[in-house]
Each structure stands twice: as structure tokens, then as C-alpha cells.
Amino acid sequence: KQSHLSNVTRLITNKNHYEEVVERICSAKSSIRIMTANFKRFRLRPTKNQGKDYNDGTPFIERLMEKAVQGVSVQIICSNPSDSFTEEWQDYYRQMGEPELFEYMFCDRNHAKLAIVDDKLAYIGSANVTPAGLGQGVFTPGNFEAGIITESQEVISSIKDFFTMIWDEKYCINCHRAEKCNEQ
């Protein structure tokens, strides 16, 4: 059976979202852009390179803040952060000296799930930034998820343009929810 995807763009499913997306986000060098409908608290697991005896356990949001402190631009658009996420990121934000490069916005209309890492790799698909979405369900292996990961500069450029339009609030002008989003 032939794949319709090139080596530059490929399908990822289920728990592969963790290795293909989260681990790459954690190794970003210059920028991270994330859009998700739901962002919940979860802890990082050991990478393949760290080995089975390594226990990371770092909260994902803490790693994102660490990246911002290290000079990586982090931008998150989320429609529905969990209360635990909001409390956790506020704690880390204060602990890490309120890093200027960590930015977020809430948009009730957002249901997109995407990530752009260093403007060289992008993910677009069904997975939210939640344990179940990333194959780390507590009682199950997680949700059934599918998406693509790409290194195609043409596709990445289009995804970046979409992200930027929302980040720059280009859709807020005629949105009846914009006022509510800006209050959060």
C-alpha cells in the first residue's frame, strides 16, 4: 500500500503524538507556537534517549517556561485551559521571573490543534494538549488521534499565517466573543 505522504509530510496517530510533537517542542531552539482547544496539566515522560530508568516527571508547562527563560519565544493560543493548568502556569511564571518570551492568549472560538517548532516543523491534527490527547491517558492509553507532521516550508508558512491572524486578533473585530476572551 502506497502512502500519499512524502518524507517531508507524514501521518502520525495516537501515542506517536508524544514523540513526534511534544518531544520536538521540548527541544525547540528559537520558537514554539501552540494552538489547542484544551490545555491540561501533564508531566513529561523520559525520552528514548534518556532511557527507561530516567524519570523526568517535569510538568510540560514548566518546560515551556524554561524554554522562554532560555530565549525561546513561546506563544500559546488556548480556548479552554483547565483550572489546574492556569494555577500551575501562574506559579511557574512567577517562579521563573515572569519570562517576557512566554505569551498566551485565550480565544473561546479556537478549536484548532497545531504546533510550529522553530519554523522548521509543524503539526496539525486532532490532539489537544492533554494527557489523553497525547497518549498518556490515566486509565486508558488515550484518545484515538490523527494528524500530520511536516517540514514543508510551504505548509509551515500557511500554518504560521493562520496562527498569526488569530494571534494578531484579526478575527476579533466582528466576533461577539472577543470581549469575553480579552477579559480572561
Short mmCIF file of N, CA and C in Angstrom, two decimals:
data_model
loop_
_atom_site.label_atom_id
_atom_site.label_comp_id
_atom_site.label_asym_id
_atom_site.label_seq_id
_atom_site.Cartn_x
_atom_site.Cartn_y
_atom_site.Cartn_z
N LYS A 1 0.84 -1.18 0.00
CA LYS A 1 0.00 0.00 0.00
C LYS A 1 0.88 1.24 0.00
N GLN A 2 0.67 2.14 -0.94
CA GLN A 2 1.49 3.34 -1.05
C GLN A 2 0.92 4.45 -0.19
N SER A 3 1.81 5.19 0.43
CA SER A 3 1.42 6.34 1.22
C SER A 3 1.30 7.55 0.31
N HIS A 4 0.33 8.39 0.60
CA HIS A 4 0.17 9.63 -0.15
C HIS A 4 0.98 10.76 0.47
N LEU A 5 1.72 10.45 1.50
CA LEU A 5 2.51 11.47 2.18
C LEU A 5 3.98 11.29 1.87
N SER A 6 4.66 12.39 1.70
CA SER A 6 6.09 12.33 1.41
C SER A 6 6.89 12.17 2.69
N ASN A 7 8.20 12.06 2.56
CA ASN A 7 9.07 12.01 3.73
C ASN A 7 9.02 13.32 4.52
N VAL A 8 8.66 14.40 3.83
CA VAL A 8 8.61 15.71 4.46
C VAL A 8 7.31 15.87 5.26
N THR A 9 6.26 15.22 4.83
CA THR A 9 4.96 15.29 5.49
C THR A 9 4.47 13.87 5.73
N ARG A 10 4.14 13.57 6.98
CA ARG A 10 3.70 12.21 7.26
C ARG A 10 2.61 12.19 8.31
N LEU A 11 1.84 11.13 8.29
CA LEU A 11 0.75 10.90 9.23
C LEU A 11 1.30 10.40 10.55
N ILE A 12 0.76 10.93 11.65
CA ILE A 12 1.05 10.38 12.97
C ILE A 12 -0.28 10.07 13.65
N THR A 13 -0.29 9.04 14.47
CA THR A 13 -1.52 8.63 15.13
C THR A 13 -1.27 8.32 16.60
N ASN A 14 -2.33 8.43 17.37
CA ASN A 14 -2.39 8.01 18.77
C ASN A 14 -1.19 8.45 19.59
N LYS A 15 -0.54 7.51 20.27
CA LYS A 15 0.53 7.89 21.20
C LYS A 15 1.78 8.43 20.50
N ASN A 16 1.88 8.29 19.18
CA ASN A 16 3.01 8.87 18.46
C ASN A 16 3.02 10.39 18.54
N HIS A 17 1.90 10.99 18.92
CA HIS A 17 1.87 12.44 19.08
C HIS A 17 2.89 12.89 20.12
N TYR A 18 3.09 12.09 21.14
CA TYR A 18 4.03 12.49 22.19
C TYR A 18 5.44 12.59 21.62
N GLU A 19 5.92 11.51 20.99
CA GLU A 19 7.29 11.51 20.45
C GLU A 19 7.46 12.51 19.32
N GLU A 20 6.47 12.58 18.46
CA GLU A 20 6.59 13.41 17.26
C GLU A 20 6.35 14.90 17.52
N VAL A 21 5.55 15.22 18.52
CA VAL A 21 5.20 16.62 18.75
C VAL A 21 5.80 17.14 20.07
N VAL A 22 5.44 16.51 21.18
CA VAL A 22 5.87 17.03 22.49
C VAL A 22 7.39 17.02 22.62
N GLU A 23 8.04 15.93 22.26
CA GLU A 23 9.49 15.87 22.39
C GLU A 23 10.18 16.90 21.50
N ARG A 24 9.62 17.16 20.33
CA ARG A 24 10.21 18.18 19.46
C ARG A 24 9.98 19.58 19.99
N ILE A 25 8.82 19.80 20.58
CA ILE A 25 8.58 21.10 21.23
C ILE A 25 9.61 21.32 22.33
N CYS A 26 9.86 20.29 23.12
CA CYS A 26 10.80 20.40 24.24
C CYS A 26 12.24 20.62 23.80
N SER A 27 12.54 20.35 22.55
CA SER A 27 13.90 20.58 22.07
C SER A 27 14.00 21.79 21.14
N ALA A 28 12.98 22.65 21.15
CA ALA A 28 12.98 23.85 20.30
C ALA A 28 14.17 24.75 20.63
N LYS A 29 14.68 25.41 19.61
CA LYS A 29 15.84 26.31 19.76
C LYS A 29 15.47 27.79 19.66
N SER A 30 14.40 28.12 18.90
CA SER A 30 14.09 29.54 18.71
C SER A 30 12.63 29.91 18.96
N SER A 31 11.69 29.04 18.58
CA SER A 31 10.29 29.43 18.75
C SER A 31 9.37 28.22 18.86
N ILE A 32 8.30 28.44 19.62
CA ILE A 32 7.24 27.44 19.79
C ILE A 32 5.92 28.19 19.69
N ARG A 33 5.06 27.73 18.81
CA ARG A 33 3.71 28.27 18.70
C ARG A 33 2.75 27.09 18.86
N ILE A 34 1.79 27.21 19.77
CA ILE A 34 0.85 26.13 20.01
C ILE A 34 -0.56 26.70 19.99
N MET A 35 -1.46 26.01 19.29
CA MET A 35 -2.89 26.28 19.37
C MET A 35 -3.56 25.00 19.82
N THR A 36 -4.46 25.13 20.79
CA THR A 36 -5.18 23.97 21.29
C THR A 36 -6.50 24.43 21.89
N ALA A 37 -7.50 23.60 21.78
CA ALA A 37 -8.77 23.93 22.42
C ALA A 37 -8.64 23.72 23.92
N ASN A 38 -8.05 22.61 24.32
CA ASN A 38 -7.89 22.27 25.73
C ASN A 38 -6.42 22.10 26.07
N PHE A 39 -6.02 22.68 27.16
CA PHE A 39 -4.65 22.54 27.64
C PHE A 39 -4.76 22.11 29.09
N LYS A 40 -4.33 20.91 29.37
CA LYS A 40 -4.42 20.39 30.73
C LYS A 40 -3.04 20.04 31.26
N ARG A 41 -2.97 19.91 32.56
CA ARG A 41 -1.72 19.56 33.25
C ARG A 41 -1.31 18.13 32.88
N PHE A 42 -0.06 17.98 32.51
CA PHE A 42 0.53 16.65 32.38
C PHE A 42 2.03 16.76 32.52
N ARG A 43 2.63 15.64 32.87
CA ARG A 43 4.07 15.61 33.12
C ARG A 43 4.78 14.88 31.98
N LEU A 44 6.00 15.35 31.72
CA LEU A 44 6.80 14.75 30.66
C LEU A 44 7.29 13.38 31.08
N ARG A 45 7.39 12.50 30.13
CA ARG A 45 7.96 11.18 30.41
C ARG A 45 9.36 11.13 29.83
N PRO A 46 10.15 10.14 30.21
CA PRO A 46 11.51 10.04 29.67
C PRO A 46 11.50 9.93 28.14
N THR A 47 12.47 10.54 27.51
CA THR A 47 12.61 10.40 26.06
C THR A 47 13.32 9.08 25.76
N LYS A 48 13.29 8.70 24.50
CA LYS A 48 14.01 7.48 24.09
C LYS A 48 15.49 7.58 24.44
N ASN A 49 16.06 8.77 24.27
CA ASN A 49 17.48 8.97 24.56
C ASN A 49 17.79 8.93 26.05
N GLN A 50 16.81 9.25 26.90
CA GLN A 50 17.05 9.27 28.34
C GLN A 50 17.03 7.87 28.95
N GLY A 51 16.37 6.93 28.29
CA GLY A 51 16.36 5.56 28.77
C GLY A 51 15.23 5.26 29.74
N LYS A 52 14.99 3.97 29.94
CA LYS A 52 13.84 3.54 30.74
C LYS A 52 13.98 3.84 32.22
N ASP A 53 15.19 4.02 32.73
CA ASP A 53 15.37 4.29 34.15
C ASP A 53 15.31 5.78 34.48
N TYR A 54 15.24 6.60 33.45
CA TYR A 54 15.20 8.04 33.67
C TYR A 54 13.76 8.43 33.99
N ASN A 55 13.56 9.23 35.01
CA ASN A 55 12.22 9.68 35.38
C ASN A 55 12.18 11.19 35.29
N ASP A 56 11.64 11.70 34.20
CA ASP A 56 11.58 13.14 34.03
C ASP A 56 10.52 13.73 34.97
N GLY A 57 9.26 13.52 34.67
CA GLY A 57 8.19 14.00 35.54
C GLY A 57 8.00 15.50 35.57
N THR A 58 8.73 16.25 34.75
CA THR A 58 8.61 17.70 34.70
C THR A 58 7.25 18.07 34.11
N PRO A 59 6.52 18.98 34.73
CA PRO A 59 5.28 19.45 34.10
C PRO A 59 5.60 20.11 32.75
N PHE A 60 4.79 19.81 31.75
CA PHE A 60 5.00 20.34 30.40
C PHE A 60 5.04 21.87 30.42
N ILE A 61 4.13 22.49 31.18
CA ILE A 61 4.10 23.95 31.21
C ILE A 61 5.40 24.50 31.80
N GLU A 62 5.99 23.80 32.77
CA GLU A 62 7.27 24.25 33.32
C GLU A 62 8.35 24.20 32.25
N ARG A 63 8.36 23.15 31.44
CA ARG A 63 9.35 23.05 30.37
C ARG A 63 9.18 24.19 29.37
N LEU A 64 7.92 24.54 29.05
CA LEU A 64 7.69 25.66 28.14
C LEU A 64 8.22 26.96 28.72
N MET A 65 8.02 27.16 30.01
CA MET A 65 8.54 28.37 30.66
C MET A 65 10.07 28.36 30.69
N GLU A 66 10.66 27.19 30.96
CA GLU A 66 12.12 27.07 30.92
C GLU A 66 12.64 27.48 29.56
N LYS A 67 11.95 27.04 28.51
CA LYS A 67 12.35 27.40 27.15
C LYS A 67 12.33 28.91 26.97
N ALA A 68 11.28 29.56 27.49
CA ALA A 68 11.18 31.02 27.38
C ALA A 68 12.33 31.70 28.12
N VAL A 69 12.67 31.20 29.29
CA VAL A 69 13.79 31.76 30.06
C VAL A 69 15.10 31.59 29.29
N GLN A 70 15.22 30.50 28.53
CA GLN A 70 16.43 30.22 27.73
C GLN A 70 16.47 31.02 26.43
N GLY A 71 15.44 31.82 26.15
CA GLY A 71 15.45 32.65 24.95
C GLY A 71 14.59 32.14 23.81
N VAL A 72 13.80 31.11 24.04
CA VAL A 72 12.89 30.57 23.02
C VAL A 72 11.55 31.29 23.15
N SER A 73 11.06 31.84 22.05
CA SER A 73 9.76 32.51 22.05
C SER A 73 8.66 31.46 22.14
N VAL A 74 7.78 31.57 23.14
CA VAL A 74 6.67 30.63 23.33
C VAL A 74 5.36 31.40 23.26
N GLN A 75 4.50 31.00 22.33
CA GLN A 75 3.19 31.61 22.18
C GLN A 75 2.15 30.51 22.20
N ILE A 76 1.12 30.68 23.04
CA ILE A 76 0.06 29.67 23.17
C ILE A 76 -1.29 30.35 22.99
N ILE A 77 -2.11 29.77 22.12
CA ILE A 77 -3.50 30.18 21.96
C ILE A 77 -4.34 29.00 22.44
N CYS A 78 -5.19 29.27 23.40
CA CYS A 78 -5.98 28.21 24.02
C CYS A 78 -7.39 28.72 24.26
N SER A 79 -8.38 27.87 24.01
CA SER A 79 -9.74 28.31 24.28
C SER A 79 -10.21 27.91 25.67
N ASN A 80 -9.69 26.81 26.19
CA ASN A 80 -10.24 26.29 27.43
C ASN A 80 -9.16 25.69 28.31
N PRO A 81 -8.37 26.53 28.97
CA PRO A 81 -7.36 25.96 29.87
C PRO A 81 -8.04 25.43 31.12
N SER A 82 -7.58 24.31 31.61
CA SER A 82 -8.14 23.79 32.85
C SER A 82 -7.71 24.68 34.01
N ASP A 83 -8.48 24.64 35.11
CA ASP A 83 -8.12 25.44 36.28
C ASP A 83 -6.74 25.05 36.80
N SER A 84 -6.44 23.74 36.79
CA SER A 84 -5.13 23.30 37.28
C SER A 84 -4.01 23.84 36.39
N PHE A 85 -4.24 23.90 35.09
CA PHE A 85 -3.25 24.46 34.18
C PHE A 85 -3.02 25.93 34.50
N THR A 86 -4.11 26.67 34.64
CA THR A 86 -3.99 28.10 34.90
C THR A 86 -3.23 28.37 36.19
N GLU A 87 -3.56 27.64 37.24
CA GLU A 87 -2.86 27.81 38.52
C GLU A 87 -1.38 27.42 38.38
N GLU A 88 -1.14 26.31 37.69
CA GLU A 88 0.23 25.83 37.55
C GLU A 88 1.08 26.81 36.75
N TRP A 89 0.57 27.29 35.61
CA TRP A 89 1.41 28.19 34.81
C TRP A 89 1.63 29.50 35.55
N GLN A 90 0.65 29.99 36.32
CA GLN A 90 0.85 31.22 37.07
C GLN A 90 1.95 31.05 38.12
N ASP A 91 1.97 29.89 38.79
CA ASP A 91 3.02 29.60 39.77
C ASP A 91 4.40 29.59 39.11
N TYR A 92 4.54 28.83 38.01
CA TYR A 92 5.84 28.75 37.33
C TYR A 92 6.23 30.10 36.74
N TYR A 93 5.26 30.83 36.24
CA TYR A 93 5.52 32.14 35.65
C TYR A 93 6.17 33.06 36.67
N ARG A 94 5.61 33.09 37.86
CA ARG A 94 6.18 33.92 38.93
C ARG A 94 7.55 33.39 39.37
N GLN A 95 7.66 32.07 39.54
CA GLN A 95 8.93 31.46 39.96
C GLN A 95 10.06 31.74 38.98
N MET A 96 9.73 31.82 37.72
CA MET A 96 10.76 31.99 36.69
C MET A 96 10.96 33.44 36.31
N GLY A 97 10.48 34.35 37.13
CA GLY A 97 10.74 35.77 36.89
C GLY A 97 9.91 36.37 35.78
N GLU A 98 8.73 35.85 35.55
CA GLU A 98 7.82 36.36 34.52
C GLU A 98 8.50 36.52 33.17
N PRO A 99 8.91 35.42 32.57
CA PRO A 99 9.65 35.49 31.30
C PRO A 99 8.87 36.21 30.20
N GLU A 100 9.51 37.23 29.62
CA GLU A 100 8.87 38.02 28.57
C GLU A 100 8.56 37.19 27.33
N LEU A 101 9.33 36.16 27.08
CA LEU A 101 9.14 35.38 25.85
C LEU A 101 8.04 34.32 25.98
N PHE A 102 7.40 34.23 27.15
CA PHE A 102 6.26 33.32 27.32
C PHE A 102 4.99 34.16 27.23
N GLU A 103 4.21 33.92 26.16
CA GLU A 103 2.98 34.67 25.94
C GLU A 103 1.84 33.70 25.67
N TYR A 104 0.65 34.12 26.04
CA TYR A 104 -0.51 33.28 25.79
C TYR A 104 -1.71 34.17 25.55
N MET A 105 -2.71 33.62 24.93
CA MET A 105 -4.00 34.31 24.81
C MET A 105 -5.10 33.26 24.82
N PHE A 106 -6.25 33.68 25.31
CA PHE A 106 -7.42 32.80 25.30
C PHE A 106 -8.34 33.26 24.18
N CYS A 107 -8.89 32.32 23.47
CA CYS A 107 -9.85 32.62 22.41
C CYS A 107 -10.91 31.53 22.45
N ASP A 108 -12.11 31.92 22.88
CA ASP A 108 -13.21 30.95 23.01
C ASP A 108 -13.54 30.26 21.69
N ARG A 109 -13.24 30.89 20.57
CA ARG A 109 -13.58 30.30 19.27
C ARG A 109 -12.55 29.28 18.81
N ASN A 110 -11.38 29.26 19.43
CA ASN A 110 -10.34 28.36 18.95
C ASN A 110 -10.68 26.89 19.21
N HIS A 111 -10.63 26.12 18.16
CA HIS A 111 -10.76 24.67 18.28
C HIS A 111 -9.63 24.00 17.50
N ALA A 112 -8.75 24.81 16.93
CA ALA A 112 -7.62 24.29 16.14
C ALA A 112 -6.59 23.65 17.06
N LYS A 113 -5.92 22.63 16.54
CA LYS A 113 -4.82 21.99 17.25
C LYS A 113 -3.62 21.99 16.32
N LEU A 114 -2.62 22.77 16.69
CA LEU A 114 -1.42 22.82 15.85
C LEU A 114 -0.23 23.23 16.70
N ALA A 115 0.94 22.95 16.18
CA ALA A 115 2.19 23.38 16.81
C ALA A 115 3.19 23.67 15.70
N ILE A 116 3.97 24.71 15.92
CA ILE A 116 5.04 25.07 14.99
C ILE A 116 6.31 25.19 15.83
N VAL A 117 7.33 24.45 15.45
CA VAL A 117 8.58 24.42 16.21
C VAL A 117 9.71 24.98 15.34
N ASP A 118 10.31 26.06 15.81
CA ASP A 118 11.46 26.69 15.15
C ASP A 118 11.20 27.06 13.69
N ASP A 119 9.94 27.21 13.31
CA ASP A 119 9.55 27.49 11.93
C ASP A 119 10.10 26.46 10.95
N LYS A 120 10.45 25.29 11.45
CA LYS A 120 11.00 24.22 10.60
C LYS A 120 10.14 22.96 10.60
N LEU A 121 9.25 22.86 11.58
CA LEU A 121 8.42 21.67 11.72
C LEU A 121 7.05 22.11 12.21
N ALA A 122 6.00 21.51 11.65
CA ALA A 122 4.66 21.85 12.10
C ALA A 122 3.81 20.60 12.23
N TYR A 123 2.90 20.67 13.17
CA TYR A 123 1.90 19.63 13.40
C TYR A 123 0.53 20.27 13.24
N ILE A 124 -0.38 19.56 12.60
CA ILE A 124 -1.77 19.97 12.56
C ILE A 124 -2.59 18.69 12.61
N GLY A 125 -3.56 18.65 13.53
CA GLY A 125 -4.33 17.43 13.68
C GLY A 125 -5.39 17.55 14.75
N SER A 126 -5.73 16.43 15.35
CA SER A 126 -6.86 16.38 16.27
C SER A 126 -6.50 16.48 17.75
N ALA A 127 -5.24 16.30 18.10
CA ALA A 127 -4.86 16.17 19.51
C ALA A 127 -4.79 17.51 20.24
N ASN A 128 -5.50 17.58 21.36
CA ASN A 128 -5.36 18.69 22.28
C ASN A 128 -4.12 18.45 23.14
N VAL A 129 -3.68 19.50 23.85
CA VAL A 129 -2.56 19.36 24.78
C VAL A 129 -3.14 18.86 26.10
N THR A 130 -3.44 17.58 26.11
CA THR A 130 -3.99 16.91 27.29
C THR A 130 -3.34 15.53 27.38
N PRO A 131 -3.33 14.92 28.55
CA PRO A 131 -2.77 13.56 28.64
C PRO A 131 -3.44 12.58 27.67
N ALA A 132 -4.77 12.59 27.62
CA ALA A 132 -5.47 11.66 26.73
C ALA A 132 -5.18 11.95 25.26
N GLY A 133 -5.06 13.22 24.90
CA GLY A 133 -4.77 13.60 23.52
C GLY A 133 -3.38 13.20 23.08
N LEU A 134 -2.46 13.13 24.05
CA LEU A 134 -1.07 12.83 23.71
C LEU A 134 -0.66 11.41 24.10
N GLY A 135 -1.64 10.53 24.27
CA GLY A 135 -1.35 9.12 24.52
C GLY A 135 -0.93 8.81 25.94
N GLN A 136 -1.30 9.66 26.88
CA GLN A 136 -0.94 9.44 28.28
C GLN A 136 -2.17 9.38 29.17
N GLY A 137 -3.23 8.75 28.69
CA GLY A 137 -4.43 8.64 29.50
C GLY A 137 -4.15 7.93 30.81
N VAL A 138 -4.85 8.32 31.86
CA VAL A 138 -4.63 7.74 33.18
C VAL A 138 -5.14 6.30 33.24
N PHE A 139 -6.35 6.08 32.75
CA PHE A 139 -6.94 4.75 32.83
C PHE A 139 -6.97 4.01 31.50
N THR A 140 -6.64 4.71 30.43
CA THR A 140 -6.61 4.12 29.09
C THR A 140 -5.36 4.61 28.39
N PRO A 141 -5.03 4.03 27.24
CA PRO A 141 -3.86 4.51 26.51
C PRO A 141 -4.05 5.91 25.92
N GLY A 142 -5.24 6.46 26.02
CA GLY A 142 -5.50 7.79 25.47
C GLY A 142 -6.52 7.74 24.35
N ASN A 143 -6.76 8.89 23.76
CA ASN A 143 -7.73 9.02 22.68
C ASN A 143 -7.18 8.47 21.37
N PHE A 144 -8.08 8.20 20.45
CA PHE A 144 -7.67 7.96 19.07
C PHE A 144 -7.45 9.33 18.45
N GLU A 145 -6.24 9.58 17.99
CA GLU A 145 -5.88 10.88 17.43
C GLU A 145 -5.16 10.68 16.10
N ALA A 146 -5.27 11.66 15.22
CA ALA A 146 -4.57 11.62 13.94
C ALA A 146 -4.18 13.04 13.54
N GLY A 147 -3.05 13.13 12.89
CA GLY A 147 -2.59 14.43 12.41
C GLY A 147 -1.44 14.25 11.46
N ILE A 148 -0.96 15.35 10.95
CA ILE A 148 0.23 15.30 10.10
C ILE A 148 1.32 16.13 10.75
N ILE A 149 2.52 15.71 10.50
CA ILE A 149 3.70 16.47 10.89
C ILE A 149 4.44 16.75 9.59
N THR A 150 4.91 17.97 9.43
CA THR A 150 5.51 18.34 8.15
C THR A 150 6.73 19.23 8.34
N GLU A 151 7.63 19.12 7.39
CA GLU A 151 8.77 20.02 7.29
C GLU A 151 8.68 20.84 6.01
N SER A 152 7.55 20.74 5.31
CA SER A 152 7.32 21.50 4.09
C SER A 152 7.21 22.99 4.43
N GLN A 153 8.12 23.79 3.91
CA GLN A 153 8.11 25.22 4.21
C GLN A 153 6.85 25.90 3.68
N GLU A 154 6.30 25.42 2.59
CA GLU A 154 5.07 25.99 2.05
C GLU A 154 3.91 25.76 3.03
N VAL A 155 3.80 24.55 3.55
CA VAL A 155 2.73 24.24 4.51
C VAL A 155 2.96 24.98 5.82
N ILE A 156 4.20 24.99 6.31
CA ILE A 156 4.50 25.68 7.56
C ILE A 156 4.17 27.17 7.44
N SER A 157 4.48 27.77 6.32
CA SER A 157 4.18 29.18 6.10
C SER A 157 2.67 29.44 6.19
N SER A 158 1.88 28.56 5.60
CA SER A 158 0.42 28.71 5.67
C SER A 158 -0.10 28.55 7.10
N ILE A 159 0.45 27.59 7.82
CA ILE A 159 0.04 27.37 9.22
C ILE A 159 0.44 28.57 10.07
N LYS A 160 1.65 29.10 9.85
CA LYS A 160 2.11 30.30 10.57
C LYS A 160 1.20 31.49 10.29
N ASP A 161 0.80 31.66 9.03
CA ASP A 161 -0.09 32.77 8.67
C ASP A 161 -1.42 32.65 9.42
N PHE A 162 -1.96 31.44 9.49
CA PHE A 162 -3.21 31.20 10.21
C PHE A 162 -3.04 31.55 11.69
N PHE A 163 -1.97 31.05 12.31
CA PHE A 163 -1.69 31.31 13.71
C PHE A 163 -1.59 32.82 13.95
N THR A 164 -0.83 33.51 13.09
CA THR A 164 -0.58 34.94 13.24
C THR A 164 -1.87 35.76 13.12
N MET A 165 -2.76 35.35 12.22
CA MET A 165 -4.03 36.07 12.07
C MET A 165 -4.83 36.03 13.38
N ILE A 166 -4.80 34.89 14.04
CA ILE A 166 -5.53 34.78 15.30
C ILE A 166 -4.76 35.50 16.41
N TRP A 167 -3.44 35.29 16.46
CA TRP A 167 -2.61 35.95 17.48
C TRP A 167 -2.75 37.47 17.40
N ASP A 168 -2.77 38.00 16.19
CA ASP A 168 -2.89 39.45 15.99
C ASP A 168 -4.33 39.94 16.08
N GLU A 169 -5.24 39.07 16.46
CA GLU A 169 -6.65 39.38 16.69
C GLU A 169 -7.36 39.92 15.45
N LYS A 170 -6.98 39.45 14.28
CA LYS A 170 -7.60 39.90 13.03
C LYS A 170 -9.06 39.47 12.94
N TYR A 171 -9.42 38.39 13.62
CA TYR A 171 -10.80 37.90 13.59
C TYR A 171 -11.65 38.48 14.71
N CYS A 172 -11.06 39.21 15.63
CA CYS A 172 -11.78 39.73 16.80
C CYS A 172 -12.74 40.87 16.45
N ILE A 173 -12.48 41.58 15.38
CA ILE A 173 -13.25 42.78 15.04
C ILE A 173 -14.76 42.51 15.01
N ASN A 174 -15.16 41.44 14.36
CA ASN A 174 -16.58 41.12 14.24
C ASN A 174 -17.00 39.94 15.11
N CYS A 175 -16.22 39.61 16.11
CA CYS A 175 -16.51 38.44 16.93
C CYS A 175 -17.29 38.85 18.18
N HIS A 176 -18.42 38.22 18.39
CA HIS A 176 -19.23 38.54 19.57
C HIS A 176 -18.63 38.00 20.87
N ARG A 177 -17.60 37.16 20.77
CA ARG A 177 -16.96 36.61 21.97
C ARG A 177 -15.67 37.33 22.34
N ALA A 178 -15.21 38.21 21.50
CA ALA A 178 -13.88 38.83 21.68
C ALA A 178 -13.76 39.53 23.03
N GLU A 179 -14.79 40.22 23.46
CA GLU A 179 -14.72 40.93 24.72
C GLU A 179 -14.51 39.95 25.87
N LYS A 180 -15.21 38.83 25.84
CA LYS A 180 -15.07 37.82 26.89
C LYS A 180 -13.66 37.23 26.89
N CYS A 181 -13.10 36.96 25.73
CA CYS A 181 -11.75 36.39 25.63
C CYS A 181 -10.73 37.35 26.22
N ASN A 182 -10.87 38.63 25.94
CA ASN A 182 -9.91 39.61 26.40
C ASN A 182 -9.99 39.87 27.90
N GLU A 183 -11.10 39.48 28.54
CA GLU A 183 -11.24 39.65 29.99
C GLU A 183 -10.46 38.60 30.77
N GLN A 184 -10.20 37.44 30.17
CA GLN A 184 -9.60 36.31 30.91
C GLN A 184 -8.20 36.54 31.30
#
